[in-house]
Coordinates of C-alpha atoms and ligand atoms in Angstrom, one line a residue:
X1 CA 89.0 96.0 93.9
X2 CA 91.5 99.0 93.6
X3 CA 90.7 102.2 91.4
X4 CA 93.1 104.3 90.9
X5 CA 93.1 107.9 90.4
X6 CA 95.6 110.4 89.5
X7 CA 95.8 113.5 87.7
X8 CA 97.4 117.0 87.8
X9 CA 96.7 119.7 90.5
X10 CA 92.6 120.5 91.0
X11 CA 91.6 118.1 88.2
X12 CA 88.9 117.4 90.1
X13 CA 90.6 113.9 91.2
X14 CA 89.6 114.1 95.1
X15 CA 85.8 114.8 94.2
X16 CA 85.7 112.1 91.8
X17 CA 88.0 109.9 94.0
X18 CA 85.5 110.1 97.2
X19 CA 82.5 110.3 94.8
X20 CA 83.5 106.7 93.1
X21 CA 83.9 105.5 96.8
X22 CA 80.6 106.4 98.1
X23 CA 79.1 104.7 95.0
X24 CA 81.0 101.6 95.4
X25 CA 81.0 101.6 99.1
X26 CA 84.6 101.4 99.2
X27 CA 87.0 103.3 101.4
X28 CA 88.5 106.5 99.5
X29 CA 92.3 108.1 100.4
X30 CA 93.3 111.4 98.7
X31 CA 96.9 110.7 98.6
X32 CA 98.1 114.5 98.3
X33 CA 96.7 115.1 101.8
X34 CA 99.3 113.1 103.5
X35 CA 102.3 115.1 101.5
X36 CA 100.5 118.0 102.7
X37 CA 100.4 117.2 106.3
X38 CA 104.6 116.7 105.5
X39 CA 104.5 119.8 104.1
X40 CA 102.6 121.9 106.7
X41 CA 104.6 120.1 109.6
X42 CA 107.4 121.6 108.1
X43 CA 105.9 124.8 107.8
X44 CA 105.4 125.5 111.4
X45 CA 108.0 124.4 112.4
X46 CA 109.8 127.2 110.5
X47 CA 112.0 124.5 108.9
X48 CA 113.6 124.3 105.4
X49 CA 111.5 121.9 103.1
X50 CA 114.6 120.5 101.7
X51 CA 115.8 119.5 104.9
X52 CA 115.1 115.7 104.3
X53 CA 116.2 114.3 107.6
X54 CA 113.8 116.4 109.3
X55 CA 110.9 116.0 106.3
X56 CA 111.3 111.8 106.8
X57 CA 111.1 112.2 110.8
X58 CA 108.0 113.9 110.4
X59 CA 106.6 111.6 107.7
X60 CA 107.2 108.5 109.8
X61 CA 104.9 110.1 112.6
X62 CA 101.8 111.4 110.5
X63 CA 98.4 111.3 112.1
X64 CA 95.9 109.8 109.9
X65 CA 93.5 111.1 112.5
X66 CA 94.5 114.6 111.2
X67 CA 94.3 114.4 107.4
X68 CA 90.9 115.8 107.5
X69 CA 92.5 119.8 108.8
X70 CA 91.2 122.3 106.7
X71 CA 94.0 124.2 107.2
X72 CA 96.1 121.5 104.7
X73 CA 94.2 122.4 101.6
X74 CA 96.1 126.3 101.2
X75 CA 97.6 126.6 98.2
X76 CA 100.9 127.3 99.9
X77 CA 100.7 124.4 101.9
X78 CA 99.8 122.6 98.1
X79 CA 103.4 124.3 96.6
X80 CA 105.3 123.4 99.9
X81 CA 104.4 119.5 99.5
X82 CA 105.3 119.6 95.9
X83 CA 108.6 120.0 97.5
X84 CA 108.7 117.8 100.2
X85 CA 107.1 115.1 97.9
X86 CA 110.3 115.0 95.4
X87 CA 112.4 113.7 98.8
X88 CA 112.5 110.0 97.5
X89 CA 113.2 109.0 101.4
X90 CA 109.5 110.9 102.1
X91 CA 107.8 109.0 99.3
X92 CA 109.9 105.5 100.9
X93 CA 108.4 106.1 104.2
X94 CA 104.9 106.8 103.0
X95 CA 104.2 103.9 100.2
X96 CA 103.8 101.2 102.8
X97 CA 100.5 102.9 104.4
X98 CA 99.0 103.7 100.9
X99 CA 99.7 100.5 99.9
X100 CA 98.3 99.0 102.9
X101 CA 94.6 100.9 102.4
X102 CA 94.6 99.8 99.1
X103 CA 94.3 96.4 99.9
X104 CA 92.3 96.6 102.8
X105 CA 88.4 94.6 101.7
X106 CA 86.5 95.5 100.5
X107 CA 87.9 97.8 98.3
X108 CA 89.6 100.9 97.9
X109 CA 90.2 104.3 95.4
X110 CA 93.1 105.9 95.8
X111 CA 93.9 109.6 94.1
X112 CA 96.8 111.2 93.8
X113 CA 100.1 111.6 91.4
X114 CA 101.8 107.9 91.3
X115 CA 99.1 105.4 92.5
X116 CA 98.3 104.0 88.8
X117 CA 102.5 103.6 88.4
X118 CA 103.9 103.2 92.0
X119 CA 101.5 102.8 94.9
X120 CA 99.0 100.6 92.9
X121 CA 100.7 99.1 89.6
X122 CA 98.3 96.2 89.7
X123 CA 95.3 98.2 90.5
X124 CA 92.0 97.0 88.8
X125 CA 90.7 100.3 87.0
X126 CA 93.4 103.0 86.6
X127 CA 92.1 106.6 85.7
X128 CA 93.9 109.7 84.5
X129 CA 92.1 112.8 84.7
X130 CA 92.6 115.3 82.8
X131 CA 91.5 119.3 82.1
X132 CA 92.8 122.5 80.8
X133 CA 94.7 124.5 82.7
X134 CA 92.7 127.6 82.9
X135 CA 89.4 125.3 84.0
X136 CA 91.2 123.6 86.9
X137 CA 92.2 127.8 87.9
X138 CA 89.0 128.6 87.9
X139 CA 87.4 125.7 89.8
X140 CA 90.7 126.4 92.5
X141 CA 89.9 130.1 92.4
X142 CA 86.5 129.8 93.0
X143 CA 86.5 127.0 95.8
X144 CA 88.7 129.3 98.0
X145 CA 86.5 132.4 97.6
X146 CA 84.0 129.8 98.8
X147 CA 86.1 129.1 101.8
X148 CA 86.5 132.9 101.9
X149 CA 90.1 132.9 101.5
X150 CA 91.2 135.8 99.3
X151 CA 92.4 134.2 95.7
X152 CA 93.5 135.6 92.3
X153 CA 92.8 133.4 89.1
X154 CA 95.9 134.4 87.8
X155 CA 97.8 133.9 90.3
X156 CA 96.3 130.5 91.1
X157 CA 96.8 129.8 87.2
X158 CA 100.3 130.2 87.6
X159 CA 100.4 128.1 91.0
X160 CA 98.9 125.0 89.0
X161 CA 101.5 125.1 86.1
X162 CA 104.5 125.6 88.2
X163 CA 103.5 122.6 90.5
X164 CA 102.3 120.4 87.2
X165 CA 106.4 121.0 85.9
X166 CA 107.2 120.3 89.3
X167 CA 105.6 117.5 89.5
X168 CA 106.4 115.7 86.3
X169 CA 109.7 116.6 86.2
X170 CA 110.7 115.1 89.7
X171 CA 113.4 111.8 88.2
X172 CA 111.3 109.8 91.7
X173 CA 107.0 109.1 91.1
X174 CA 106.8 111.6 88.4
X175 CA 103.5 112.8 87.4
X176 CA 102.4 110.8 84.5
X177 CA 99.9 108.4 83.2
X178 CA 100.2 104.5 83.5
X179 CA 100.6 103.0 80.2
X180 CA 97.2 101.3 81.2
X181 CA 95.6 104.4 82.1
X182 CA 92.1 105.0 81.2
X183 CA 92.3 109.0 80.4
X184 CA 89.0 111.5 81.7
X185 CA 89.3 114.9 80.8
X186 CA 86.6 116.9 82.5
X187 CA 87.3 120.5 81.1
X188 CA 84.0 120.4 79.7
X189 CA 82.0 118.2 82.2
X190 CA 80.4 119.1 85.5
X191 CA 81.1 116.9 88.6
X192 CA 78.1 114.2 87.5
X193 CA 79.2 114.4 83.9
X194 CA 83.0 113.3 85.3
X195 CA 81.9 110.9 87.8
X196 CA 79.3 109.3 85.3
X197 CA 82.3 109.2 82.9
X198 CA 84.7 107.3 85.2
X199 CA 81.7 105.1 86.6
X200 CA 81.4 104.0 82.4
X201 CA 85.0 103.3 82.8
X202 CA 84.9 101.2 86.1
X203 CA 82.0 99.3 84.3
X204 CA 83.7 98.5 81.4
X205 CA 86.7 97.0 83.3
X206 CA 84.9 95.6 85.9
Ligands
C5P1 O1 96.7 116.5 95.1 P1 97.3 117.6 95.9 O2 97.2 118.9 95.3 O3 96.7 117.6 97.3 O4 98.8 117.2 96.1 C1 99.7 118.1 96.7 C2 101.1 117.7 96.2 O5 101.5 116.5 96.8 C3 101.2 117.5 94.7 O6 101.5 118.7 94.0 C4 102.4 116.5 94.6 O7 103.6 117.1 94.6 C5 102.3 115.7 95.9 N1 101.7 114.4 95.7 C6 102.5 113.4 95.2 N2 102.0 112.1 95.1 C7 100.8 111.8 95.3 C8 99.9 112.8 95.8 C9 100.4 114.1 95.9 O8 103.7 113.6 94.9 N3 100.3 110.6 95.2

């Protein structure tokens, strides 16, 4: 069984992702994380993110072990691997591990931008979840001032939209529902609403 999940920036996908998992008992992969740990590699290094040589040498060596650093989920470090994800040799390099967890028993949900079209086009229940733009902002905003990082709504408002274009506009994986998609928008439902929503969905398919 393979659910997949994807959706634009804090849609609430990774919550609902690992919370479908945990109900299922099925292992759960946030796909964004791993473009992130691209991303941030690049970062530190001081390179340029277009640089795709260098972006595909690091992508070959990720750590798994290290997808978990707290220090990937910055909003810049988000921005940065909306760049580094439209490399088409970056997304080469990384298909074959997502593709291998999803078909590991005894079963898997996968979240991110492409699973439903590229990762996972056979997957058994594919979910796109939606929510206004200003919701997803505020839910951002408000989860980094839980961190106790320092964040503006508007600011983080504008973050979302320029990475949503970004996104969807890229010609390789671009954001966008599967023509088989089952579509979940959660502007107006809490995190049990949303994952009672998508378990109705999973039922109904199942
Ligand atoms: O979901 P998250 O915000 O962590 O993703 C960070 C960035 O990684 C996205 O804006 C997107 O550009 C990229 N991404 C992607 N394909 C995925 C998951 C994430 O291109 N499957």
């Amino acid at each position: 069984m393979i659910i997949a999940i994807d959706g634009p920036a804090a849609s609430g996908k990774g919550t609902l992702g690992k919370r479908l998992a945990h109900h299922y008992g099925y292992r759960h992969l946030d796909t964004g994380v791993i473009y992130r740990a691209v991303a941030k590699a690049l970062l530190d290094l001081g390179a340029d993110l277009t640089d795709e040589a260098l972006a595909v040498a690091v992508a070959s060596e990720l750590d798994p072990e290290k997808f978990g650093n707290p220090a990937l989920k910055t909003q810049e470090v988000g921005d940065a691997a909306s760049v580094v994800s439209a490399i088409p040799r970056v997304r080469e390099v990384l298909l074959n591990f997502q593709r291998r967890f999803a078909e590991d028993p005894p079963g898997a949900v996968l979240d991110g931008r492409d699973i439903g079209t590229v990762i996972c086009p056979h997957a058994d229940v594919k979910i796109f979840v939606v929510a206004d733009a200003r919701v997803r902002a505020r839910r951002r905003t408000l989860e980094a001032l839980g961190r106790g990082e320092v964040a503006d709504e508007a600011a983080v408002l504008a973050d979302i939209i320029r990475r949503d274009e970004r996104d969807q506009n890229r010609p390789i994986a671009p954001l966008k529902p599967a023509t088989d998609a089952y579509l979940l928008d959660n502007s107006n439902l809490d995190i049990e609403g949303g994952v009672r929503a998508a378990i109705d969905i999973v039922e109904a398919v199942r």
